[in-house]
Coordinates of C-alpha atoms in Angstrom, one line a residue:
Chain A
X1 CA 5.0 -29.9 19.9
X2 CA 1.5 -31.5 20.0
X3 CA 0.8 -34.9 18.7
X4 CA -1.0 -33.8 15.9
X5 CA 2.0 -31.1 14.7
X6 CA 4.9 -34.1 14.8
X7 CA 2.5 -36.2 12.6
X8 CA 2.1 -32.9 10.4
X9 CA 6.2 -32.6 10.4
X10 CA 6.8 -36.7 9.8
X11 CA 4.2 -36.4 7.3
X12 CA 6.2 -33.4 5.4
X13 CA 9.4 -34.6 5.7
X14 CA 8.0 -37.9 4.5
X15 CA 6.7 -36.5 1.2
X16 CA 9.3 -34.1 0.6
X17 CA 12.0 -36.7 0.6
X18 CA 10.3 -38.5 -2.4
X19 CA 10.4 -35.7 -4.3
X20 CA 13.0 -36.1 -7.2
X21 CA 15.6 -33.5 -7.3
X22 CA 17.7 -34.2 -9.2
X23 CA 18.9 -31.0 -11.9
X24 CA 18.1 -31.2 -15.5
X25 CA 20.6 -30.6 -17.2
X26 CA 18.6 -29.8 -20.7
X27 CA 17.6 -26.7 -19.0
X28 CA 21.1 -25.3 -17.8
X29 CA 22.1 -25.9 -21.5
X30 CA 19.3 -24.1 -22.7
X31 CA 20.3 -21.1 -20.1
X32 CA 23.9 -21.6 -20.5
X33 CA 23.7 -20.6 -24.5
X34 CA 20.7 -17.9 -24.5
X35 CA 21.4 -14.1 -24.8
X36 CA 21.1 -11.6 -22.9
X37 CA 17.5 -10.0 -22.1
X38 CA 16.2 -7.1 -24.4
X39 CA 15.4 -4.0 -21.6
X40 CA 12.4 -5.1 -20.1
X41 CA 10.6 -1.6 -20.8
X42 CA 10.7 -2.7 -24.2
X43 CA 10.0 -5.9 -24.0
X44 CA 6.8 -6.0 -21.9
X45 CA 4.9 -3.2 -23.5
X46 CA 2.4 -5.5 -24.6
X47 CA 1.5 -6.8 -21.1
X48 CA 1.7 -3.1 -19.8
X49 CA -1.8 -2.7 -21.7
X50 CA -3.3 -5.1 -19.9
X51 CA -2.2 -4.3 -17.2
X52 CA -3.2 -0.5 -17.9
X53 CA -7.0 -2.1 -18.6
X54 CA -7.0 -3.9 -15.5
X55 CA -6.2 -0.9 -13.4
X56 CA -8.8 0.8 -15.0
X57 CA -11.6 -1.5 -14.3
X58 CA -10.4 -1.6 -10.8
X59 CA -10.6 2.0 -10.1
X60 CA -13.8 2.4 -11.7
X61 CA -15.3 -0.4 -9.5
X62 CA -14.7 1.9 -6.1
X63 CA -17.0 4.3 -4.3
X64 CA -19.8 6.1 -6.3
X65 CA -23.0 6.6 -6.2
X66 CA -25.5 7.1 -8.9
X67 CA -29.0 8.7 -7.8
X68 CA -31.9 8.2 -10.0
X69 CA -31.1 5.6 -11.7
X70 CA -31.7 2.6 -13.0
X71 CA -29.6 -0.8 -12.7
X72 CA -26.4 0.3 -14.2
X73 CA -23.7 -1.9 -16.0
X74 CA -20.8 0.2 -15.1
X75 CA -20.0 -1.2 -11.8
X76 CA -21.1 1.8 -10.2
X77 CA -23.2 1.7 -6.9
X78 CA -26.6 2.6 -7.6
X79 CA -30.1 3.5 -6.5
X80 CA -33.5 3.2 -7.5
X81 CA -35.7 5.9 -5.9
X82 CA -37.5 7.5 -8.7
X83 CA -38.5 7.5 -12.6
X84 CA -35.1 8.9 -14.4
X85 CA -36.2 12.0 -16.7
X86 CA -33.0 13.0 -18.7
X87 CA -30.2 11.5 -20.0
X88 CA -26.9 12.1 -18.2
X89 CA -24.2 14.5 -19.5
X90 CA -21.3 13.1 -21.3
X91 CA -19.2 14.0 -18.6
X92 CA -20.6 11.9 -15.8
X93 CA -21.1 9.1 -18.2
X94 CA -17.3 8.6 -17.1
X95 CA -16.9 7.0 -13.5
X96 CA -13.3 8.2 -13.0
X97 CA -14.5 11.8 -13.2
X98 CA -16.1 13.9 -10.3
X99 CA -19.2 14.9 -11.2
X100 CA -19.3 19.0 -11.2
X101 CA -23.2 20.2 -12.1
X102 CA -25.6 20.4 -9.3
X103 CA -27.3 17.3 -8.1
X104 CA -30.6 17.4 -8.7
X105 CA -33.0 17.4 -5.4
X106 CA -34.3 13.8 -4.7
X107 CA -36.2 14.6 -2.5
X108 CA -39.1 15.6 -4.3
X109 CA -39.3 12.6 -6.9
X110 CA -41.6 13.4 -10.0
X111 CA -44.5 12.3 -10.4
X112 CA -45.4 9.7 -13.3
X113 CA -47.8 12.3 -14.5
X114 CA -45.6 15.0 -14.8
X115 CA -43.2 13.4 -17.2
X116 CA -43.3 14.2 -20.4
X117 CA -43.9 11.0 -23.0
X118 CA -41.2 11.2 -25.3
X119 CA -38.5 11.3 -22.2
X120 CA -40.3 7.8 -20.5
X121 CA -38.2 4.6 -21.4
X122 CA -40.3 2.8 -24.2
X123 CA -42.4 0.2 -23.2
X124 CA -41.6 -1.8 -26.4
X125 CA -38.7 -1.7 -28.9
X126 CA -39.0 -1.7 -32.6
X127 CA -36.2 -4.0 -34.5
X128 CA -35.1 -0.7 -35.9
X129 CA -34.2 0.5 -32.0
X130 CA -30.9 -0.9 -31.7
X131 CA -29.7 -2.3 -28.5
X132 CA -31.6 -1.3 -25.7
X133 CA -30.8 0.9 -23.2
X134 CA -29.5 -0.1 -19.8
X135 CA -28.6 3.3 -18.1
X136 CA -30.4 6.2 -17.2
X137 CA -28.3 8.5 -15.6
X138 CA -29.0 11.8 -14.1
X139 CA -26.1 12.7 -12.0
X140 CA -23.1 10.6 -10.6
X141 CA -21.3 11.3 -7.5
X142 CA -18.1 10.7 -6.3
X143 CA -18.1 9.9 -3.0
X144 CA -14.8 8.1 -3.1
X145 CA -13.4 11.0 -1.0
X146 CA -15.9 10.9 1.7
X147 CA -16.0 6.9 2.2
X148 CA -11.9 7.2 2.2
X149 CA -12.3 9.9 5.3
X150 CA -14.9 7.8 7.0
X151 CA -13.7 4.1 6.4
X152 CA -9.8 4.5 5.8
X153 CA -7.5 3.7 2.3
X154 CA -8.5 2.3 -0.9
X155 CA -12.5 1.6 0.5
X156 CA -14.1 -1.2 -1.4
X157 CA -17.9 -0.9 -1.2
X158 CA -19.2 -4.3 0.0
X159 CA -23.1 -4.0 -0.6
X160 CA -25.8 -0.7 -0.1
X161 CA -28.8 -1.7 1.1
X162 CA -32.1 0.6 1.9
X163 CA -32.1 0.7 5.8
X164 CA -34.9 2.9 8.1
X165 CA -35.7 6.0 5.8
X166 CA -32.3 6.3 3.9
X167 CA -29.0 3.5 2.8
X168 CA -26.9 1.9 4.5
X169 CA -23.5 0.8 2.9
X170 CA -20.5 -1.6 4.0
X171 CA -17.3 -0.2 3.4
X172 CA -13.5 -2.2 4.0
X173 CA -10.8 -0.2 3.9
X174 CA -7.7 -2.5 2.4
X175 CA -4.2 -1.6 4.2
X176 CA -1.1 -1.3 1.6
X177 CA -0.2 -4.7 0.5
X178 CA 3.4 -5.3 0.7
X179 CA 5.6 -5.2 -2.3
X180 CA 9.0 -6.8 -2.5
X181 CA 11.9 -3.7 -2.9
X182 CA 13.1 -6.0 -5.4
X183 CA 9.4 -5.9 -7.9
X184 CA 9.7 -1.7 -7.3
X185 CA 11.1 -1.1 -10.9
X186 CA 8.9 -4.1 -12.2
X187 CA 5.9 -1.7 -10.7
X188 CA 6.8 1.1 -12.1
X189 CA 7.8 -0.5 -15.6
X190 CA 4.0 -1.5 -15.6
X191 CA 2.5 1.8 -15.7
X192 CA 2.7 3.7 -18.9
X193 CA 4.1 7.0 -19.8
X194 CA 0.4 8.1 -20.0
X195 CA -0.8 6.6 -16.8
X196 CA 1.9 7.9 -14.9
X197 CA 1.2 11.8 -16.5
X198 CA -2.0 11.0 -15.2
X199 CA -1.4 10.1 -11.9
X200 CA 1.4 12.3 -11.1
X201 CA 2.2 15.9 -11.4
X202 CA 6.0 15.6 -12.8
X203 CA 6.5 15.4 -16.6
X204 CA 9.2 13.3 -15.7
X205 CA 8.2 11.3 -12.5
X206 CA 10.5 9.4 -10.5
X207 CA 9.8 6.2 -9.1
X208 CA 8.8 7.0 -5.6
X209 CA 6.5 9.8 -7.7
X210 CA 4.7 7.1 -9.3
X211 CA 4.4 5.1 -6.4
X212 CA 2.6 7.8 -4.6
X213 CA 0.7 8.4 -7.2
X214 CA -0.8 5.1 -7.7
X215 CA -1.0 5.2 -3.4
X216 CA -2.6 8.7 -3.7
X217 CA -5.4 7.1 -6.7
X218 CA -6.2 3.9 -4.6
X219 CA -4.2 1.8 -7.5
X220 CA -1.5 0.5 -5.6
X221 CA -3.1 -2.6 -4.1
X222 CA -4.6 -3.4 -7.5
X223 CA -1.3 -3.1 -9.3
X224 CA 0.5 -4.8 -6.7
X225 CA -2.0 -7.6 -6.9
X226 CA -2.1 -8.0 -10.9
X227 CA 1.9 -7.6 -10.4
X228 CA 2.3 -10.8 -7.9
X229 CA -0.2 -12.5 -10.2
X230 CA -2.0 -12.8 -6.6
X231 CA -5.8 -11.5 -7.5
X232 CA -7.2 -14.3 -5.4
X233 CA -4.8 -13.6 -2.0
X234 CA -5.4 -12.1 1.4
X235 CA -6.5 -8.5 1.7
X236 CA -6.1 -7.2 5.3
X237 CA -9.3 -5.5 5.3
X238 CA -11.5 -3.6 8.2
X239 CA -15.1 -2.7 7.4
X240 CA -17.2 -0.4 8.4
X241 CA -21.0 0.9 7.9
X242 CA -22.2 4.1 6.7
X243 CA -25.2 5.3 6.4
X244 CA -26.6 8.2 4.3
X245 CA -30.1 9.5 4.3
X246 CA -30.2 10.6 0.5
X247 CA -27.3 8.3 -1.2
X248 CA -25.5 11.5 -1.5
X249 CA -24.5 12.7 2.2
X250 CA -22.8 9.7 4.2
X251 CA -21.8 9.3 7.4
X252 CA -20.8 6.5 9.8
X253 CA -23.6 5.0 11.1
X254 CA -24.7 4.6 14.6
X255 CA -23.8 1.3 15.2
X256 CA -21.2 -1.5 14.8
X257 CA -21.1 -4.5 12.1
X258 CA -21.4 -7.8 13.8
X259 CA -19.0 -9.9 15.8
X260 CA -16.9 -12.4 13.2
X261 CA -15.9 -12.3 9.9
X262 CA -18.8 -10.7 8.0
X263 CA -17.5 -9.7 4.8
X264 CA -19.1 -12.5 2.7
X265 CA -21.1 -9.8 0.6
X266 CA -24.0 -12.3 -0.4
X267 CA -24.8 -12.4 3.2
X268 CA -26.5 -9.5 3.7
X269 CA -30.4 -8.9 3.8
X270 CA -33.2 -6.4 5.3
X271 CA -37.0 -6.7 5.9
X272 CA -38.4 -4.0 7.1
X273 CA -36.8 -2.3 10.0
X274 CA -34.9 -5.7 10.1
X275 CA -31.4 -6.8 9.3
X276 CA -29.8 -10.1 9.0
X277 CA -26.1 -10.2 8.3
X278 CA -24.4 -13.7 7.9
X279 CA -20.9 -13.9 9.7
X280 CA -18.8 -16.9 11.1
X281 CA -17.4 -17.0 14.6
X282 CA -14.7 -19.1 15.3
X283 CA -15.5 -21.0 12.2
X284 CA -19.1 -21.4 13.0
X285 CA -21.6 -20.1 10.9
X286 CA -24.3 -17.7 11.8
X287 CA -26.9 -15.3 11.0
X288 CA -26.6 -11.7 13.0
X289 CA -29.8 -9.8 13.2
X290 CA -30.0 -6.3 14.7
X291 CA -33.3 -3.9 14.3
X292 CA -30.4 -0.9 15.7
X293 CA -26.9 -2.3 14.4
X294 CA -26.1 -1.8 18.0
X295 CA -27.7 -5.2 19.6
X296 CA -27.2 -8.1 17.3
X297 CA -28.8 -11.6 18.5
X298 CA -26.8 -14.5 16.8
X299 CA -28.2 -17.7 15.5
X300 CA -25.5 -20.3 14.6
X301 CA -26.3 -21.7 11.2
X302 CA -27.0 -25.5 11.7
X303 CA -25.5 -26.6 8.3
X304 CA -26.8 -30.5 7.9
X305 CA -24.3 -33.2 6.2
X306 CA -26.3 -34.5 3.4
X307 CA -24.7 -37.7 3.6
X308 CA -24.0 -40.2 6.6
X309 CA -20.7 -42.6 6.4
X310 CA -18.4 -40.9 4.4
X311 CA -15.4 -42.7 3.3
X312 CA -12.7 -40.6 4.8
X313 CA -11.2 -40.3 1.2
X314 CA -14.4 -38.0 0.4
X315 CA -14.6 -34.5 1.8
X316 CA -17.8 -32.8 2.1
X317 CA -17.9 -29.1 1.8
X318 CA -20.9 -26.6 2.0
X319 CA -21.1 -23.3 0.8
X320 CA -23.9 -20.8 1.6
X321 CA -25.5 -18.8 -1.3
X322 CA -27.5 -15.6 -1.0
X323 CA -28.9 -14.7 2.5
X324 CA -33.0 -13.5 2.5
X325 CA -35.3 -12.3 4.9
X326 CA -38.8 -11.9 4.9
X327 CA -41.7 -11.2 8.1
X328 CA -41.0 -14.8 9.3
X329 CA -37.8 -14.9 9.3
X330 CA -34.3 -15.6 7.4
X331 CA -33.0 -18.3 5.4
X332 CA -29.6 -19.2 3.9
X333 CA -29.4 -21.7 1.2
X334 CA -26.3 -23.8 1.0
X335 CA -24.7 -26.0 -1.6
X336 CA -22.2 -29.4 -1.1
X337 CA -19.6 -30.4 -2.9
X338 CA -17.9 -33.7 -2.5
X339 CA -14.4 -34.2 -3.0
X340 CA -12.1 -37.4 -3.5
X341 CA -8.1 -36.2 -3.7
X342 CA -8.8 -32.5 -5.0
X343 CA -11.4 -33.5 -7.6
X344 CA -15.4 -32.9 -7.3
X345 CA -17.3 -35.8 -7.5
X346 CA -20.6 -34.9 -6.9
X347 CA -22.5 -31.6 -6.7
X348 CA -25.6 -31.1 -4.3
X349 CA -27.7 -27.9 -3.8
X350 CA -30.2 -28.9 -1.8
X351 CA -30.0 -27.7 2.2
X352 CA -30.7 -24.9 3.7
X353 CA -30.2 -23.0 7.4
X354 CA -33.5 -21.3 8.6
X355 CA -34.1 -19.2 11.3
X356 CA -36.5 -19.4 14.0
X357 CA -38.9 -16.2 14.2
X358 CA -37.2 -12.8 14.0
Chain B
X1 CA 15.8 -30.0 13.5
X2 CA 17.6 -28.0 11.1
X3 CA 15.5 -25.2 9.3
X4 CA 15.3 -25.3 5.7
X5 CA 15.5 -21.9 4.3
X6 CA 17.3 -20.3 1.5
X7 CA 20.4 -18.5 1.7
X8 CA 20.8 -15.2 0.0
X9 CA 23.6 -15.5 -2.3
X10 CA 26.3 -12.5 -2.9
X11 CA 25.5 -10.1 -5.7
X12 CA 28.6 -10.1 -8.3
X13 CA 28.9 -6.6 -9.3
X14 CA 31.6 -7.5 -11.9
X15 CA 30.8 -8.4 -15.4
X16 CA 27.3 -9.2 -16.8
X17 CA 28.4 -10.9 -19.6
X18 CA 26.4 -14.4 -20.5
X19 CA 29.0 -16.5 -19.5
X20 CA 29.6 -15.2 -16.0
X21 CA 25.7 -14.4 -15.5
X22 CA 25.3 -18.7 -16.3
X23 CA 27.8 -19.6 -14.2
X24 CA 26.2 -17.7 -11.5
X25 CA 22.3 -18.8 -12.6
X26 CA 23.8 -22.2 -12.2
X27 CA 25.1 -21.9 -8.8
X28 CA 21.7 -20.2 -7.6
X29 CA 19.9 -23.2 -9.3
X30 CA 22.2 -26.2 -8.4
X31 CA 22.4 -24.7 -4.5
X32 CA 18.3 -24.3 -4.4
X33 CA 16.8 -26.5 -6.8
X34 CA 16.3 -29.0 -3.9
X35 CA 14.6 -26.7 -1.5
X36 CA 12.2 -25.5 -4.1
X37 CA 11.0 -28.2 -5.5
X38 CA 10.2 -30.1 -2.2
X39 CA 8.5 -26.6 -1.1
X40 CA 6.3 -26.5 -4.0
X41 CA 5.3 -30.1 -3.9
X42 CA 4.3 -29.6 -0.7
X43 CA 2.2 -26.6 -1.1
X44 CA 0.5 -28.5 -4.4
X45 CA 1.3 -32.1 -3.7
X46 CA 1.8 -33.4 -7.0
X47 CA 5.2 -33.7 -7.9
X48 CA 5.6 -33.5 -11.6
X49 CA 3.6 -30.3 -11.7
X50 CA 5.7 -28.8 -8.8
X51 CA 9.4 -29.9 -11.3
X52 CA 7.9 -27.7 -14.2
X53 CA 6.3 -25.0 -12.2
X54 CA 9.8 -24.5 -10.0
X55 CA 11.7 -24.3 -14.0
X56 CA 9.4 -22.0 -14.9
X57 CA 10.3 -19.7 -12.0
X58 CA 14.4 -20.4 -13.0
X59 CA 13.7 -19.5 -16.5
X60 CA 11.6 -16.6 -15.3
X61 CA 14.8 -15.8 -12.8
X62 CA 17.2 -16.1 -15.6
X63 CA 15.7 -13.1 -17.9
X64 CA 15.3 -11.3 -15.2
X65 CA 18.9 -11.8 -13.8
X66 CA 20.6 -8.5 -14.6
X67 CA 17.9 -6.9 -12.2
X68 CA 18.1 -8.4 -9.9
X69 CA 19.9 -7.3 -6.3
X70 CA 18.6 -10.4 -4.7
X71 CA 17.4 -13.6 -6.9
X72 CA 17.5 -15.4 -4.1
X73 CA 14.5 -13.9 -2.6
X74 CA 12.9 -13.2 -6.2
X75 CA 13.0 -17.3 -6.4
X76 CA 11.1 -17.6 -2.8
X77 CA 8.0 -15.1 -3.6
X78 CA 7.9 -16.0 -7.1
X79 CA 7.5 -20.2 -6.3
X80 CA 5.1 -19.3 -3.7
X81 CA 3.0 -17.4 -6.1
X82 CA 3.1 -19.9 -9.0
X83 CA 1.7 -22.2 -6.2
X84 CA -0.7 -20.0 -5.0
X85 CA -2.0 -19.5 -9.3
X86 CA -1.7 -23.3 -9.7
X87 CA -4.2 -24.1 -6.6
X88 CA -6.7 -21.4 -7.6
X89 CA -6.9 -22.6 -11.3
X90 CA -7.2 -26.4 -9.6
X91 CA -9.9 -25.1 -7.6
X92 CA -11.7 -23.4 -10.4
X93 CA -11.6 -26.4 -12.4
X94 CA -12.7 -28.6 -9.5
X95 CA -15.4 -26.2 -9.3
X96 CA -16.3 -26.1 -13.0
X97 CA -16.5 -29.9 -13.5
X98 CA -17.7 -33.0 -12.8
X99 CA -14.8 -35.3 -12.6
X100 CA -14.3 -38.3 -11.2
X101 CA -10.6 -39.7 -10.8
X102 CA -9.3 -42.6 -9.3
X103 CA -6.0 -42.3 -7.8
X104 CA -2.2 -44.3 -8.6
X105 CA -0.6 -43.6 -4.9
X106 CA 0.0 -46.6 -3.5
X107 CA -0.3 -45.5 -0.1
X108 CA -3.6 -43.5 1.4
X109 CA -2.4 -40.7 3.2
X110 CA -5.2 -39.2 5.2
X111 CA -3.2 -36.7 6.9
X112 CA -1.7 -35.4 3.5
X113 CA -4.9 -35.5 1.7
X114 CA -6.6 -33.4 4.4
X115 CA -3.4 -31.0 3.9
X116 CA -4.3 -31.1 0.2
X117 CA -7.6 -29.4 0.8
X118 CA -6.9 -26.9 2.8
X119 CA -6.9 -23.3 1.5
X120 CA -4.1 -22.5 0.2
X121 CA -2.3 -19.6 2.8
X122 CA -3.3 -22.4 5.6
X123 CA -1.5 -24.8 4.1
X124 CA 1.3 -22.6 3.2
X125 CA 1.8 -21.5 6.8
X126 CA 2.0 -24.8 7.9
X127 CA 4.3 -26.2 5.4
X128 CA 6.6 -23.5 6.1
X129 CA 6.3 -23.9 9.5
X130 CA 6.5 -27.1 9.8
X131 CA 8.9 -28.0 7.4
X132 CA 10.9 -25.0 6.8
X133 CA 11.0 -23.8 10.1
X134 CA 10.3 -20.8 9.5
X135 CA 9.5 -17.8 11.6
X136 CA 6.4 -15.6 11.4
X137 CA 8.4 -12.7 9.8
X138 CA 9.8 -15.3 7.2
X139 CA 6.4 -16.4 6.1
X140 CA 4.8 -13.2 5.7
X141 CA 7.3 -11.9 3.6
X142 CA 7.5 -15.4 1.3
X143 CA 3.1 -15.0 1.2
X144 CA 3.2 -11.4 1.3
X145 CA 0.8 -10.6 4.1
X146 CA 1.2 -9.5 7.2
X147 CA 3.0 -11.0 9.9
X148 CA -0.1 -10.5 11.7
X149 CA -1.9 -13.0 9.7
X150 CA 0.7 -15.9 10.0
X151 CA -0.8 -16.6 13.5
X152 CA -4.4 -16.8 12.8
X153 CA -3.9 -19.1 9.3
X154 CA -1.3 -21.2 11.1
X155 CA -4.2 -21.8 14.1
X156 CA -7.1 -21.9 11.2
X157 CA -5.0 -24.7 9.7
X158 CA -4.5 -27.2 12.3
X159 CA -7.6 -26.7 13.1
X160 CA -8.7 -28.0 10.9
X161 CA -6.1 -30.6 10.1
X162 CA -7.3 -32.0 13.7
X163 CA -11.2 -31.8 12.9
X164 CA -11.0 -33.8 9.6
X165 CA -8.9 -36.1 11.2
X166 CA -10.9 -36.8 14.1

């Protein structure tokens, strides 16, 4: 044991025999005299809702992509590559659905002229308008399928990002997280009657039936995670890039992400035939930049402490904010925070990393 | 040194009736009280917080009693997890305000204030390492990750532990 792990052990035992153990007895009293529990299917409906709703926004936040489009609010992946024309079809207004009419050909975008007035998005908006439009749909495709083949289970799509002539899109796959055998029933309990129709194809399901269900639908790590109460935990995740020429055919790309851990997903950015990707190697920052995705050149990320002579009360921590890229280079811009015994006591958000030339 | 885990008490398959299921709450709760609350002071370091967040897991425990085939390991995860809530909601608020505190410890401990500000699986691995003994298996299954992880947070921990205090 190093010096450093029997300080860490003295230190523990230290604090742990100040802590007051001692039983209070109010609360046995309390237990002693309560009833027994109502049946807890019964008793949690309420919170199954919520929980129902949260599944929901989880599954509709994975894997599709919407062509012709503008800047959607439904969590969907989208691109911008020409003027939308028509509204979309009720049906693929709904992101849980596959979309089953043809996709339109986007490869021979419309030009300006060609579109008739009364189908452009107004340039101005009358009181009498209502709330504006945000979506213009004209076809929605579920690629969930196809990213699950290439990248592995329950993909979560990191960022897209326009790359040579077509996109380019980070996917991590998220292995099973593990569920106590105890918290199985709890699980189960937690997905409604009408949920588990949904998922499953057994008017009566059993539990392992609902299990693979919610495995088979990419819901178990979401319902595990609202179960544990543990939204904020470790993932075991393993990325991967994919690269489609039209947003609708994908396909791994021909190359490899960068060495570290790159899945911060505001550290991404392309200029040109140019990408910079911001990763951290044995807990050192740095910018990765590739024109292939197959050699990357790394540039650690100096990260300057604002302030000289810290009390060793105060901790300084940085955090880096969006990564850009333009002909001269990259830049990363980072924020401090300065902490005395767990609270913030000052805020900074000056500091930035730049790169030398690309 | 003697390692300071739980120990998975018998499941009574006899009556369910309030009295006996108290008596046997009781036993659970006098037996780990201890263990828990010294865990989850550790993990969030303030003691007072760790008393009512531990009797919120034993009341939790208690409805859930009759369901339970092994409480003992119900109690484990679900203290762990309260923790795990109780530093993110810290860190939001520490991220949210501006707050300046001065603080009533007597003593300045740097090591345990760099402990403090570690995230929170890091310093979960090392307090259960380090003070519950516990193996790699054993911590995985009390954070639920993989046992593959233990290694990397444990070395991503002290770490940093020796870099801030350095």
């Amino acid at each position: 044991m190093t010096d450093l792990e029997q300080r860490l052990v003295a230190t523990l035992e230290r604090k742990a025999d100040e802590v007051d153990t001692s039983p209070d007895v109010e609360f046995l009293a309390r237990r002693a005299t309560q009833p027994t529990s109502v049946p807890r299917r019964r008793r949690n409906r309420p919170s199954v809702a919520s929980i129902a709703a949260s599944l929901l926004v989880a599954s509709a936040a994975l894997g599709f992509v919407v062509v012709r489009s503008h800047q959607s609010d439904d969590g969907a992946v989208v691109t911008d590559s020409n003027i939308v024309t028509e509204p979309a079809p009720p049906e693929l207004t709904q992101p849980w659905r596959v979309a089953t009419e043809p996709v339109p050909d986007v490869t021979e975008p419309l030009a300006p002229e060609t579109i008739p007035p009364s189908t452009l998005p107004p340039t101005t908006q009358s009181p009498d308008d209502g709330p504006p439009s945000t979506t213009h749909l004209t076809a929605t495709i579920d690629v969930t399928d196809t990213i699950t083949e290439l990248v592995g289970p329950d993909p979560f799509v990191q960022w897209v990002i326009p790359w040579q002539s077509g996109f380019l899109m980070r996917a991590d796959a998220t292995s099973d997280l593990p569920l106590p055998d105890d918290r199985i029933g709890d699980l189960v309990d937690s997905v409604p009657p009408e949920w588990q129709a949904s998922i499953t194809d057994s008017p009566n399901p059993t539990d392992q039936e609902v299990l693979d269900g919610l495995k088979a639908n990419g819901l178990w790590n979401p319902a595990v995670r609202i179960l544990l109460g543990d939204l904020a935990g470790p993932v075991d995740t393993s990325g991967e890039l994919v690269y489609s020429p039209d947003g609708i055919a994908w396909a791994p790309a021909a190359g490899t992400l960068p060495a570290g851990d790159s899945t911060y997903n505001r550290g991404v950015a392309v200029h040109g035939d140019r990408l910079a990707m911001y990763t951290v190697i044995d807990d050192q920052p740095h910018v990765a930049t590739t024109t292939d995705l197959v050699s990357w050149r790394y540039d650690p990320v100096v990260v300057p402490q604002l302030l000289d002579d810290l009390p060793p009360t105060i901790m300084e921590h940085s955090f880096p904010g969006q990564l850009v890229a333009n002909a001269a280079g990259w830049a990363v811009p980072y924020s401090y925070v300065y902490v005395l015994n767990s609270a913030v006591v000052a805020t900074s958000l000056t500091g930035a990393g730049k790169s030398p030339a690309w | 040194m003697i390692a300071r885990t739980s120990t998975e008490p018998p499941v009574d398959d006899g009556d369910r009736a309030v009295g006996q299921r108290a008596s046997s709450f009781t036993d659970l709760y006098e037996r780990e009280l201890a263990l828990q609350l010294r865990r989850a002071t550790l993990l969030i370091g303030n003691p007072h917080t760790a008393r009512d967040l531990v009797h919120d897991v034993f009341a939790d425990l208690y409805e859930r009693w009759d369901r339970l085939d092994q409480p003992g390991s119900y109690l484990n995860v679900a203290v762990i997890n309260r923790c795990r809530d109780h530093a993110r909601k810290r860190r939001r608020r520490s991220q949210q305000q501006l707050v300046i505190t001065s603080t009533d410890e007597a003593e300045m401990d740097e090591l345990w204030d760099v402990l403090q500000q570690l995230p929170f699986n890091h310093r979960a691995v090392l307090v259960l390492r380090f003070y519950h003994q516990m193996t790699d298996r054993e911590i995985a299954e009390c954070l639920g990750c993989r046992v593959g992880s233990v290694g990397p947070w444990l070395h991503r921990g002290l770490s940093q532990l020796r870099k801030e205090l350095t």
